[in-house]
Tab-separated table of C-alpha atoms in Angstrom:
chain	number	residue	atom	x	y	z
A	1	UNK	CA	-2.482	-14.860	4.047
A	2	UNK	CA	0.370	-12.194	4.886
A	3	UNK	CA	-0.306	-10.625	8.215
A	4	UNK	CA	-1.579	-6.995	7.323
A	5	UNK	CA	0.803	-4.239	9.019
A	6	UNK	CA	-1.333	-0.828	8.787
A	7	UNK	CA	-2.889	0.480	11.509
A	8	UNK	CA	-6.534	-0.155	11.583
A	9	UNK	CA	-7.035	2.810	14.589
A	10	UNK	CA	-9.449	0.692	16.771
A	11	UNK	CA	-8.547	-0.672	19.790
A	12	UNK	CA	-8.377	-4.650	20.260
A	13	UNK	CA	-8.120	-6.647	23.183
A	14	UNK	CA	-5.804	-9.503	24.031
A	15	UNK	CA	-5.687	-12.455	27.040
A	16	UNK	CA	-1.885	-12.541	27.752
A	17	UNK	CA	-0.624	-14.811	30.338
A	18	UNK	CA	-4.529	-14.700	31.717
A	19	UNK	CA	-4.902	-10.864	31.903
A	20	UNK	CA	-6.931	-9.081	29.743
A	21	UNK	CA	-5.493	-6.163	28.026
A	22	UNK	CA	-6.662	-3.781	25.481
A	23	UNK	CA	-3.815	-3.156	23.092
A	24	UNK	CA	-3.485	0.692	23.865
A	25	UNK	CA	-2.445	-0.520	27.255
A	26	UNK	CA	0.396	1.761	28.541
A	27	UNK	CA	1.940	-1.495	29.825
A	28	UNK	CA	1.682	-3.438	26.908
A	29	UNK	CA	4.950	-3.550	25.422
A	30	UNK	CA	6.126	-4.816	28.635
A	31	UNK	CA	3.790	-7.624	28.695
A	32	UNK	CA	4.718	-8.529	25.162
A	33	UNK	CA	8.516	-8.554	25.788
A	34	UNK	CA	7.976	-11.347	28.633
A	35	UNK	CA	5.975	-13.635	26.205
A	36	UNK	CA	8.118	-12.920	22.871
A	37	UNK	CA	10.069	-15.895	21.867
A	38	UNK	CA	8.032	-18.472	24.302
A	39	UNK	CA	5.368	-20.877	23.790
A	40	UNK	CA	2.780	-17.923	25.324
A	41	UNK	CA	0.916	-16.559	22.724
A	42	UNK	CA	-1.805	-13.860	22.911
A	43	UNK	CA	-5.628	-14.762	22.216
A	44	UNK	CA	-7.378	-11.851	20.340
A	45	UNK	CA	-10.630	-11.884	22.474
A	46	UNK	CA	-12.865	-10.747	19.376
A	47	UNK	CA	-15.071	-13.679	19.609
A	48	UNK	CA	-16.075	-16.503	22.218
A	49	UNK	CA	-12.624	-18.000	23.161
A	50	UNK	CA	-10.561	-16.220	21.319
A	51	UNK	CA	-8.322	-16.813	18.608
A	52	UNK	CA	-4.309	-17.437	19.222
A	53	UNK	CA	-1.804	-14.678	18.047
A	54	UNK	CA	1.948	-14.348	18.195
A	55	UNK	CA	4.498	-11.298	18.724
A	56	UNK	CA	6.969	-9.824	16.775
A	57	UNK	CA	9.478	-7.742	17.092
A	58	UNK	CA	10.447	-4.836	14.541
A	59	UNK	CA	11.046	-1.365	16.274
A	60	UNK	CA	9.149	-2.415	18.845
A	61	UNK	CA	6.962	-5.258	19.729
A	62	UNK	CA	3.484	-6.179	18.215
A	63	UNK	CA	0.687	-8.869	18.233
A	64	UNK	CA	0.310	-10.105	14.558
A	65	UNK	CA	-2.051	-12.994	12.976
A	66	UNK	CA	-1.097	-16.641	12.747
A	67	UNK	CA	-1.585	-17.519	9.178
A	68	UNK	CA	-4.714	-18.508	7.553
A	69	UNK	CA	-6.726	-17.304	10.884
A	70	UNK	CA	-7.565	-14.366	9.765
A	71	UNK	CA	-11.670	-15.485	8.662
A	72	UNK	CA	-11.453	-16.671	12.321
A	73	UNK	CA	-11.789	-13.353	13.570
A	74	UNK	CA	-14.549	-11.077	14.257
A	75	UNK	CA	-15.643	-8.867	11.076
A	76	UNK	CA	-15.409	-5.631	13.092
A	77	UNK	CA	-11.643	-7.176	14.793
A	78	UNK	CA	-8.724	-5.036	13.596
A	79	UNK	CA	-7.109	-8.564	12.634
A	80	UNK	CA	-9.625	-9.988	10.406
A	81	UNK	CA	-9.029	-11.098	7.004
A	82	UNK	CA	-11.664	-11.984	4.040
A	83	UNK	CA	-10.855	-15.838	2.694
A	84	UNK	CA	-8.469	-15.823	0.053
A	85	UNK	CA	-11.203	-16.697	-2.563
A	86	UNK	CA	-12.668	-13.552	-2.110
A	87	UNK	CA	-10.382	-11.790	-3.876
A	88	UNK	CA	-7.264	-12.464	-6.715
A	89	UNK	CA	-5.510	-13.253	-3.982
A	90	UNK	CA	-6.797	-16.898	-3.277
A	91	UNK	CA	-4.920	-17.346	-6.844
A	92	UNK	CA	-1.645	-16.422	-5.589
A	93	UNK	CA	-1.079	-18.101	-2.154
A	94	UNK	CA	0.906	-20.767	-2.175
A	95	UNK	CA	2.851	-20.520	-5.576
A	96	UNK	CA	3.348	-16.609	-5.590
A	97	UNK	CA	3.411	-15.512	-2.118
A	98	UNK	CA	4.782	-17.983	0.366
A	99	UNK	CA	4.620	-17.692	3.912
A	100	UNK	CA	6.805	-20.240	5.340
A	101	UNK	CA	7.237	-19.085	8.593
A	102	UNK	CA	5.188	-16.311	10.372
A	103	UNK	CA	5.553	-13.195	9.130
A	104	UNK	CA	8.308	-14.190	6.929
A	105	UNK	CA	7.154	-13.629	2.803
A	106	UNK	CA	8.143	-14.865	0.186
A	107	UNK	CA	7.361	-13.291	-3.300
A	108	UNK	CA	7.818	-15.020	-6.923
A	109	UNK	CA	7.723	-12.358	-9.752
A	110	UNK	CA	7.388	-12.403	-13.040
A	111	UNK	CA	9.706	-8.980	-13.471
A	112	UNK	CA	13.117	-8.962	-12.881
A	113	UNK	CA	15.768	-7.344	-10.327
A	114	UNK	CA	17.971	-6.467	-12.492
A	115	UNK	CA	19.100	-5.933	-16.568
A	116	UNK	CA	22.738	-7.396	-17.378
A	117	UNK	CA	24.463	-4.561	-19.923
A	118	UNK	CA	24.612	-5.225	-23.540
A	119	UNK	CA	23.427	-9.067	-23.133
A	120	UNK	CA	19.949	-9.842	-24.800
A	121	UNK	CA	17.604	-12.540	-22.716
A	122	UNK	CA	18.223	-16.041	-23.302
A	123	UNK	CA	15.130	-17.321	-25.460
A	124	UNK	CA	15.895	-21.017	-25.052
A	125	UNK	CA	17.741	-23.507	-23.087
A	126	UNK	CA	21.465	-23.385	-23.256
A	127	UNK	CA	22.132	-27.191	-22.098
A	128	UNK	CA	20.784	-30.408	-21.142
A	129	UNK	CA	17.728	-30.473	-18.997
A	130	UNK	CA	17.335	-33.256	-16.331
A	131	UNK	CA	14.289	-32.003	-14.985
A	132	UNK	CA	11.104	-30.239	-15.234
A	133	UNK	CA	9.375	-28.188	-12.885
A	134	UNK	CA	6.215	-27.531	-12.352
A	135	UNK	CA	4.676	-24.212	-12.796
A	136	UNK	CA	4.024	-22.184	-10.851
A	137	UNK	CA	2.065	-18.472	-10.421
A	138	UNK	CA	4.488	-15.554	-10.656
A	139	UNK	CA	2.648	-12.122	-9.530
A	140	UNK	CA	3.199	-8.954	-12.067
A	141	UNK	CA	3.948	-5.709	-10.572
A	142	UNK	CA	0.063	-4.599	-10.415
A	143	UNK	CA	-0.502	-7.873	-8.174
A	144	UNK	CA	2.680	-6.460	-6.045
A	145	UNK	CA	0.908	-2.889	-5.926
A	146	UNK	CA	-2.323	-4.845	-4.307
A	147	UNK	CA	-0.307	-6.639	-2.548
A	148	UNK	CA	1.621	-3.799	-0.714
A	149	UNK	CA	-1.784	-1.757	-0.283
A	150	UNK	CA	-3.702	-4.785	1.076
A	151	UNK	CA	-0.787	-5.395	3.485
A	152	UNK	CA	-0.376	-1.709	4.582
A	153	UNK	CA	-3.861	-1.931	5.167
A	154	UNK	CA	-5.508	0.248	2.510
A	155	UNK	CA	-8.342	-1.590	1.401
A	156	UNK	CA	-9.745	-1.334	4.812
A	157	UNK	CA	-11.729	1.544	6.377
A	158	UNK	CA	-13.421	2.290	9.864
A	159	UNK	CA	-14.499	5.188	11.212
A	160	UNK	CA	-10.857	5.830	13.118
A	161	UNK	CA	-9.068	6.364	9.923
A	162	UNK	CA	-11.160	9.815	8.938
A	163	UNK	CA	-8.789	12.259	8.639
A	164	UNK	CA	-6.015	10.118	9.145
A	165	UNK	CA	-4.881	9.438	5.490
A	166	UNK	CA	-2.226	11.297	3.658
A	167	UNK	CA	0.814	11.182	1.703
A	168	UNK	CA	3.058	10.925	4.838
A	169	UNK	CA	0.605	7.831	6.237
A	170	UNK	CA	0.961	6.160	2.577
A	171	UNK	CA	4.811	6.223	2.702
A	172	UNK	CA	5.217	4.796	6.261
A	173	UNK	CA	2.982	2.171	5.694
A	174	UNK	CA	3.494	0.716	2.126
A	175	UNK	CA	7.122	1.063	2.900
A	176	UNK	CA	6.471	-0.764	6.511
A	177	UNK	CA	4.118	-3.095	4.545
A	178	UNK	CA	8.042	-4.813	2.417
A	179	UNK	CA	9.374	-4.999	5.720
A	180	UNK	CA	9.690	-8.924	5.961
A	181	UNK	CA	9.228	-9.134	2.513
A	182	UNK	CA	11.710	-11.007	0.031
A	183	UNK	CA	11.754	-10.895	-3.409
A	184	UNK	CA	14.367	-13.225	-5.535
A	185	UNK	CA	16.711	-13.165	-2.385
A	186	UNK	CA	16.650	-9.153	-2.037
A	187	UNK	CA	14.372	-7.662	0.839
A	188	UNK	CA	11.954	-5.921	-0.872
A	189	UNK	CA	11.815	-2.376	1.843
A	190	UNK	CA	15.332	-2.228	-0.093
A	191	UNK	CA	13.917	-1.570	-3.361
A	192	UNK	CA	10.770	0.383	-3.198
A	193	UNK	CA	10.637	3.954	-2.942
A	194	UNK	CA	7.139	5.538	-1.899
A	195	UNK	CA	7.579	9.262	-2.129
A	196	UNK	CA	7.688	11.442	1.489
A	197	UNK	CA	5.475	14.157	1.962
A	198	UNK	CA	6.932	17.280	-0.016
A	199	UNK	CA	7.559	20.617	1.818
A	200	UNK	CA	9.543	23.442	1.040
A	201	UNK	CA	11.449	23.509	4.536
A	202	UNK	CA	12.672	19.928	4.282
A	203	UNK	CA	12.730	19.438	0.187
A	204	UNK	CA	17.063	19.463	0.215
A	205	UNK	CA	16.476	16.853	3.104
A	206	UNK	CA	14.067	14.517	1.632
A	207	UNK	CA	15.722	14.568	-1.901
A	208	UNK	CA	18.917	13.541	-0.005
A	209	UNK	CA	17.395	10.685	1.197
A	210	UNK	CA	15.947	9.669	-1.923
A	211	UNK	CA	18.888	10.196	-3.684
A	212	UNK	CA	20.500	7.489	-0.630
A	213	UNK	CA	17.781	5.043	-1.144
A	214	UNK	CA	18.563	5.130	-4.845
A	215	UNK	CA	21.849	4.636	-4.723
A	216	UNK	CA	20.736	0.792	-5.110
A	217	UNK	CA	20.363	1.257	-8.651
A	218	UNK	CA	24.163	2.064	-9.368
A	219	UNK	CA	25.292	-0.363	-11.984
A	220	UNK	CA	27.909	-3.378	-10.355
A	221	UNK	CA	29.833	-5.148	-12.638
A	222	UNK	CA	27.787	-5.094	-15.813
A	223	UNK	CA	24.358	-5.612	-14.168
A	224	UNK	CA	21.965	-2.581	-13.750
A	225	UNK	CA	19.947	-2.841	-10.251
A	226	UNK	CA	16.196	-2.188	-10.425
A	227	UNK	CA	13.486	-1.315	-8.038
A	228	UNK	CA	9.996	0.098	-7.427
A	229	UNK	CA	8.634	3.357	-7.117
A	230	UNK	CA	5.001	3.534	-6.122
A	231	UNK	CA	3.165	6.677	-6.033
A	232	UNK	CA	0.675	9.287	-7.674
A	233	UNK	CA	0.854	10.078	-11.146
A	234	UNK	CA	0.677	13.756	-12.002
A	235	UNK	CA	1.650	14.410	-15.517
A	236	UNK	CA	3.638	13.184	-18.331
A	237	UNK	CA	5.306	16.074	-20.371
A	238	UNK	CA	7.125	15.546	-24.370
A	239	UNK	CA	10.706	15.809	-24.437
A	240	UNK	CA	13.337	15.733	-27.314
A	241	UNK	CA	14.437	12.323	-26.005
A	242	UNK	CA	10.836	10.618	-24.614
A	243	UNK	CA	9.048	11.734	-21.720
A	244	UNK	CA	8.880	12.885	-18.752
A	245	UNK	CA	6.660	11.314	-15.657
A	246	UNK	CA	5.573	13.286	-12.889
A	247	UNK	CA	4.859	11.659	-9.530
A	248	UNK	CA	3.427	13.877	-6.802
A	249	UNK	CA	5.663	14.743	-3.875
A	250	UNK	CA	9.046	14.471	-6.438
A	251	UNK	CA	8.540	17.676	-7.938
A	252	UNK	CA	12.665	17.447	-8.618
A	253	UNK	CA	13.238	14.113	-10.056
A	254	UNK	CA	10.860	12.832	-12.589
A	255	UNK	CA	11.049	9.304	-14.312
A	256	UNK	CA	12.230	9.205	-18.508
A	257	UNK	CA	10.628	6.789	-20.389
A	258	UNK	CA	10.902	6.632	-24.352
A	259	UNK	CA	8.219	7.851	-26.070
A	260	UNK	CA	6.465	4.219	-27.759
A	261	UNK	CA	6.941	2.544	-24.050
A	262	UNK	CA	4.274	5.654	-22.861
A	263	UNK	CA	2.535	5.240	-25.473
A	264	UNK	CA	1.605	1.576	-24.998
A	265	UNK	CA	0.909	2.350	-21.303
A	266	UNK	CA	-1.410	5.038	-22.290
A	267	UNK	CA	-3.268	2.152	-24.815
A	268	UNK	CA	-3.328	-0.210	-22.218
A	269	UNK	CA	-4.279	1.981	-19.065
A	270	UNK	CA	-6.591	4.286	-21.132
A	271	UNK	CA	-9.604	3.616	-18.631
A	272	UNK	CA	-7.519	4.363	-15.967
A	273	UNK	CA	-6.335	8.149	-17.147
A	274	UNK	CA	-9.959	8.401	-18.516
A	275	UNK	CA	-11.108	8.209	-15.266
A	276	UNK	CA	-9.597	11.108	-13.927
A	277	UNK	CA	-11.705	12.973	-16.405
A	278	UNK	CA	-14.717	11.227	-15.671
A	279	UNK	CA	-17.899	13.212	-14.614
A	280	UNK	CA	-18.498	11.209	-11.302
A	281	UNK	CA	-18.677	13.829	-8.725
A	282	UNK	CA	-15.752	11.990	-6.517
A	283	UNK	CA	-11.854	12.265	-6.460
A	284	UNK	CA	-10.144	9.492	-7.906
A	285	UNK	CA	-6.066	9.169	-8.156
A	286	UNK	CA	-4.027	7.728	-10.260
A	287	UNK	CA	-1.426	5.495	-9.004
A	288	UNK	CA	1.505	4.398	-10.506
A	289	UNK	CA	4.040	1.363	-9.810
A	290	UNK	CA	7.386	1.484	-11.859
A	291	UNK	CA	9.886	-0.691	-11.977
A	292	UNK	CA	12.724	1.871	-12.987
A	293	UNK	CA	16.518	1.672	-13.719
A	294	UNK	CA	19.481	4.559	-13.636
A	295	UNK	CA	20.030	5.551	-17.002
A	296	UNK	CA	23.019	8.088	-15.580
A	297	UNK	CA	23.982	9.194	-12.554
A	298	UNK	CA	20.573	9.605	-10.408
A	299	UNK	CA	18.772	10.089	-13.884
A	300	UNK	CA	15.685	7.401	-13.706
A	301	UNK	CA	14.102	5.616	-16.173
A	302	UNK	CA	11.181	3.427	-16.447
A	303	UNK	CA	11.792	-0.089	-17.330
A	304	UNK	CA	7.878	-1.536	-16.644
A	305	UNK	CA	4.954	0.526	-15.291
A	306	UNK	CA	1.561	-0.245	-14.002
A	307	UNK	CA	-1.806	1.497	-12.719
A	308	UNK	CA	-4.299	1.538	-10.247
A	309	UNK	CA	-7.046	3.385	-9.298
A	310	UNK	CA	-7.840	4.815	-5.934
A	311	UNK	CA	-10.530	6.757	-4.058
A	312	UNK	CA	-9.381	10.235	-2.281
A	313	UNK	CA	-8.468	7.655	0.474
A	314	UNK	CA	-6.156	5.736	-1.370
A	315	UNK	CA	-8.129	3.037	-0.816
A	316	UNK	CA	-8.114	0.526	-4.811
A	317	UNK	CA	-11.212	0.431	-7.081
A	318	UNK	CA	-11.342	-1.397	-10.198
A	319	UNK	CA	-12.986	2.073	-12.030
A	320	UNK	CA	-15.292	4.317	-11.526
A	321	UNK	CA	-18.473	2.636	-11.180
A	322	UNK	CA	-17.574	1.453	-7.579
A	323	UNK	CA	-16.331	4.999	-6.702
A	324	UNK	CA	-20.192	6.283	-5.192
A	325	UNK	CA	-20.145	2.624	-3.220
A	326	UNK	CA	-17.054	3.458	-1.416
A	327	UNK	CA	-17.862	7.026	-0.260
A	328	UNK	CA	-21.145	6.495	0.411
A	329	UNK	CA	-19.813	3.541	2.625
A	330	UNK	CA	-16.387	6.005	3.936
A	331	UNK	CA	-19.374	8.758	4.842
A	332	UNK	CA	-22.045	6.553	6.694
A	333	UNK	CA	-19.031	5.811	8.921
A	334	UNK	CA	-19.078	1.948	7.976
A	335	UNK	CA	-16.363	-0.784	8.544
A	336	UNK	CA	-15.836	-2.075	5.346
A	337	UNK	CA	-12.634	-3.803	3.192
A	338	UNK	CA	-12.090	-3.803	-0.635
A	339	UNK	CA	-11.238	-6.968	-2.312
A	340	UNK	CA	-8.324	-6.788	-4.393
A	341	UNK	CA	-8.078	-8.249	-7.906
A	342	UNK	CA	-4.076	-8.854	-8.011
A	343	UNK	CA	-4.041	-10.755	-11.342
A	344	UNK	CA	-7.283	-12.213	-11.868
A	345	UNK	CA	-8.571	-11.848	-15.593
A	346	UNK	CA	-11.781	-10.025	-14.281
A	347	UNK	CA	-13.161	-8.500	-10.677
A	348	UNK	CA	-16.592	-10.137	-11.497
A	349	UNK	CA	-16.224	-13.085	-9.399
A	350	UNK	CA	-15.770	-11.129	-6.339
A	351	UNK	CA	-17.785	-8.664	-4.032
A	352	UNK	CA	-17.006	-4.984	-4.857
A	353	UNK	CA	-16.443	-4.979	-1.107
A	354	UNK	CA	-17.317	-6.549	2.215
A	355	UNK	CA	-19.227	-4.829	4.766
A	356	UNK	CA	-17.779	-5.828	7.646
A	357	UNK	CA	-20.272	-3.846	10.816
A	358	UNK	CA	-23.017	-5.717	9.799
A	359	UNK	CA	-23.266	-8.878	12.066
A	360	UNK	CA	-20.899	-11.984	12.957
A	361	UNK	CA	-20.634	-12.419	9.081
A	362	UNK	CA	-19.085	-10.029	6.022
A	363	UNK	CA	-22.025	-9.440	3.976
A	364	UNK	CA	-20.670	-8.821	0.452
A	365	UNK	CA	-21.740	-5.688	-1.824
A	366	UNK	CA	-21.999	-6.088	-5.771
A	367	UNK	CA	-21.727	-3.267	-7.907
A	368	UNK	CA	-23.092	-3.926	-11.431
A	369	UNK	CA	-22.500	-1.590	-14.604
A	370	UNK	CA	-24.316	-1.494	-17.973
A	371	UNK	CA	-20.093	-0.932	-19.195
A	372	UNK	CA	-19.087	-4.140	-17.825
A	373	UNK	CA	-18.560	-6.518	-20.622
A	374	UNK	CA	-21.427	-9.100	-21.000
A	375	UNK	CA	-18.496	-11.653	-19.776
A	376	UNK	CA	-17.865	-9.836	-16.348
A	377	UNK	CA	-22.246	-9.182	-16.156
A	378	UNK	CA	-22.811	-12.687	-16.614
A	379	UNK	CA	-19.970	-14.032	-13.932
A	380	UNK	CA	-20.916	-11.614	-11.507
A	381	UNK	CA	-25.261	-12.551	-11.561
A	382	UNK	CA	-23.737	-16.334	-11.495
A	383	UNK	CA	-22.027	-15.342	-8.090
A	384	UNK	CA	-24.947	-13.746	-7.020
A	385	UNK	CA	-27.347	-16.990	-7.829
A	386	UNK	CA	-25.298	-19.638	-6.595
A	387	UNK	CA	-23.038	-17.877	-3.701
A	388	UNK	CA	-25.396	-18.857	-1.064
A	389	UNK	CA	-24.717	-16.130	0.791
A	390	UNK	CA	-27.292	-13.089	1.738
A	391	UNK	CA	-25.590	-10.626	-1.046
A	392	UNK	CA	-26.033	-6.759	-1.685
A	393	UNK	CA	-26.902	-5.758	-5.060
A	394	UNK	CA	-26.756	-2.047	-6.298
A	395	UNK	CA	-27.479	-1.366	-10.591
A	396	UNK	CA	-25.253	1.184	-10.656
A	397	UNK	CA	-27.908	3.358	-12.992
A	398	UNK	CA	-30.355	3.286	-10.607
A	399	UNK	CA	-30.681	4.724	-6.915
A	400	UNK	CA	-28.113	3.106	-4.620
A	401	UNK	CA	-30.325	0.916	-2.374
A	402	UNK	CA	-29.960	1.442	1.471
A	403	UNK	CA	-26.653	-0.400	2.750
A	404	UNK	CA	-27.403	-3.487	5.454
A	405	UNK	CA	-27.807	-1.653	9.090
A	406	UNK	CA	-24.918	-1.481	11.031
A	407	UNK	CA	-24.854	-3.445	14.380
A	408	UNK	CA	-22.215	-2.205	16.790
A	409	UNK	CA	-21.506	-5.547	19.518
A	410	UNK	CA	-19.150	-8.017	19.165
A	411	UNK	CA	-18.370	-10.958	21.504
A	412	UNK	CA	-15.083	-10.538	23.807
């Protein structure tokens, strides 16, 4: 799986070159810089052993996971990772997201870089074909939202992070989370735009720079540029021309889109912008992905859009239901990480989330609603009777149950 790049906020401890270290070390990135680009590699001392790491280097040097070791480590380590078949992930690895070579991603898509001018899509094939290929598994931009957040290490939460969560920490690491990250040949930190925090003292500053980051989507010879904004919806407002969309923290440069393309988002997403009506006694946002397009000169325009619920701690739900699950588990103080659905038909099959401060094993929490459709009831109690694994159950109209007890030791 890609090796997640947000900042957990716990401390971890490493054997490098036979001295133990804990990674807040004040001599640590000297240590690192002697071992990067040798055959030493760092153990993560989490359990009996250890488990072998490797360093990077981006602004400055790090200790990441070797692919497909993340299960190895300790629930409560920093650096461990659900299997892929927890979540919509398992789906995607190995067709969609590609991880040749540590820390190096590759991304297919099933949305496009960039619109040619006046030239309609080619429907059919235009010559002979000498070949076939296989298919394969193209993510949609809601799998590349998950995708970012899981990376950047939102889906995650320990008792370090309270307080520690706001727009400034969402843009650093979602935009730190596409560092590394190719999509159809392009980097991908070179087309999104998250949204910086908005003040009054630095607005003419930050719009510059948005307005620099941008400047990707200039047209170049007959092909239009795209690229991704993610952030909170605020509004949408009726214009003489289509609408207007309002993200939060880009009060001065909304996104157009014509009126039927909002429309059908609205149809499609309506559970999602019910929500934020929803009488559930927590905050929920609204986030939105677009893959937008200059219409004129630094005039953007949404080409494809997609939603995603969040809890006040940006951290994904699939609706409301799971909403009292997550703070009751964000204000007990538990460790705890959300399974993603990416672009798995239905959440059913997997645990609302993993409790992760519960012993030397994730012990996975199911939320069922009487809304679910009977389809998603019925995959979810088949989980639950043939998982073989001790499972947490909560009937989301009746009292939340007490959550497994937490047990603080882990092996080093």
């Amino acid at each position: 799986m890609p090796t997640r790049q947000g900042a957990e906020g716990d401390s971890q401890r490493f054997s490098i070159k036979g001295r133990v270290v804990d990674a807040s070390a004040p001599d640590m990135q000297d240590l690192l810089a002697h071992v990067y680009e040798t055959p030493e590699r760092p153990r993560c001392l989490c359990v009996p052993g250890g488990v072998e790491m490797y360093v990077a280097r981006h602004r400055q040097f790090v200790v990441k996971r070797m692919p497909e070791t993340g299960c190895q480590h300790h629930p409560s380590c920093p650096s461990f990772e659900p299997e892929w078949q927890q979540s919509g992930l398992g789906e995607l690895v190995g067709e969609a997201v590609l991880e040749m070579v540590p820390g190096q991603i590759q991304l297919r898509v099933d949305f496009p870089w960039v619109r040619t001018v006046g030239r309609s899509l080619v429907r059919g094939e235009t010559h002979d074909v000498n070949e076939v290929e296989a298919p394969r598994r193209r993510m949609s931009l809601h799998a590349l939202m998950h995708f970012l957040f899981e990376r950047a290490g939102f889906n995650r939460w320990s008792p370090a992070m309270e307080g520690k969560r706001n727009q400034g920490v969402l843009h650093k690491y979602l935009m730190n989370a596409a560092e590394d990250v190719m999509v159809k040949g392009v980097g991908l930190s070179e087309r999104l735009y998250v949204p910086e925090p908005f003040s009054e003292a630095s607005k003419f500053e930050v719009a510059q720079r948005r307005r620099n980051k941008l400047a990707v989507l200039h047209p170049h010879e007959g092909q239009s540029p795209l690229a991704v904004v993610i952030g909170e919806f605020k509004v949408s407002e009726v214009t003489a021309l289509g609408r207007r969309v309002w993200i939060k923290h880009m009060p001065d440069a909304p996104l157009l889109v014509g009126t039927k393309t909002w429309e059908r988002i609205e149809r499609v997403f309506a559970p999602l912008f019910e929500a934020r009506d929803a009488d559930s006694g927590h905050k929920v946002r609204l986030m939105l992905a677009a893959l937008i397009r200059a219409r004129r000169e630094h005039t953007y325009e949404i080409d494809a859009a997609s939603l995603m619920l969040t809890s006040e701690h940006w951290i994904p739900v699939e609706g409301v239901h799971e909403l009292p699950l997550v703070h009751a588990l964000v204000s007990q103080g538990r460790r705890f990480v959300k399974p993603l659905r990416y672009d798995a038909r239905s959440a059913a099959a997997f645990p609302n989330a993993l409790l992760l401060d519960a012993g030397c094993l994730p012990v996975p929490l199911h939320v069922i609603s009487a809304f679910m459709p009977p389809k998603d009831r019925a995959e979810k109690e088949r989980v639950l009777r043939t998982s073989g694994v001790s499972s947490w159950l909560w009937w989301s109209a009746e009292e939340m149950p007490a959550l497994p007890e937490a047990m603080t030791s882990r092996s080093h």
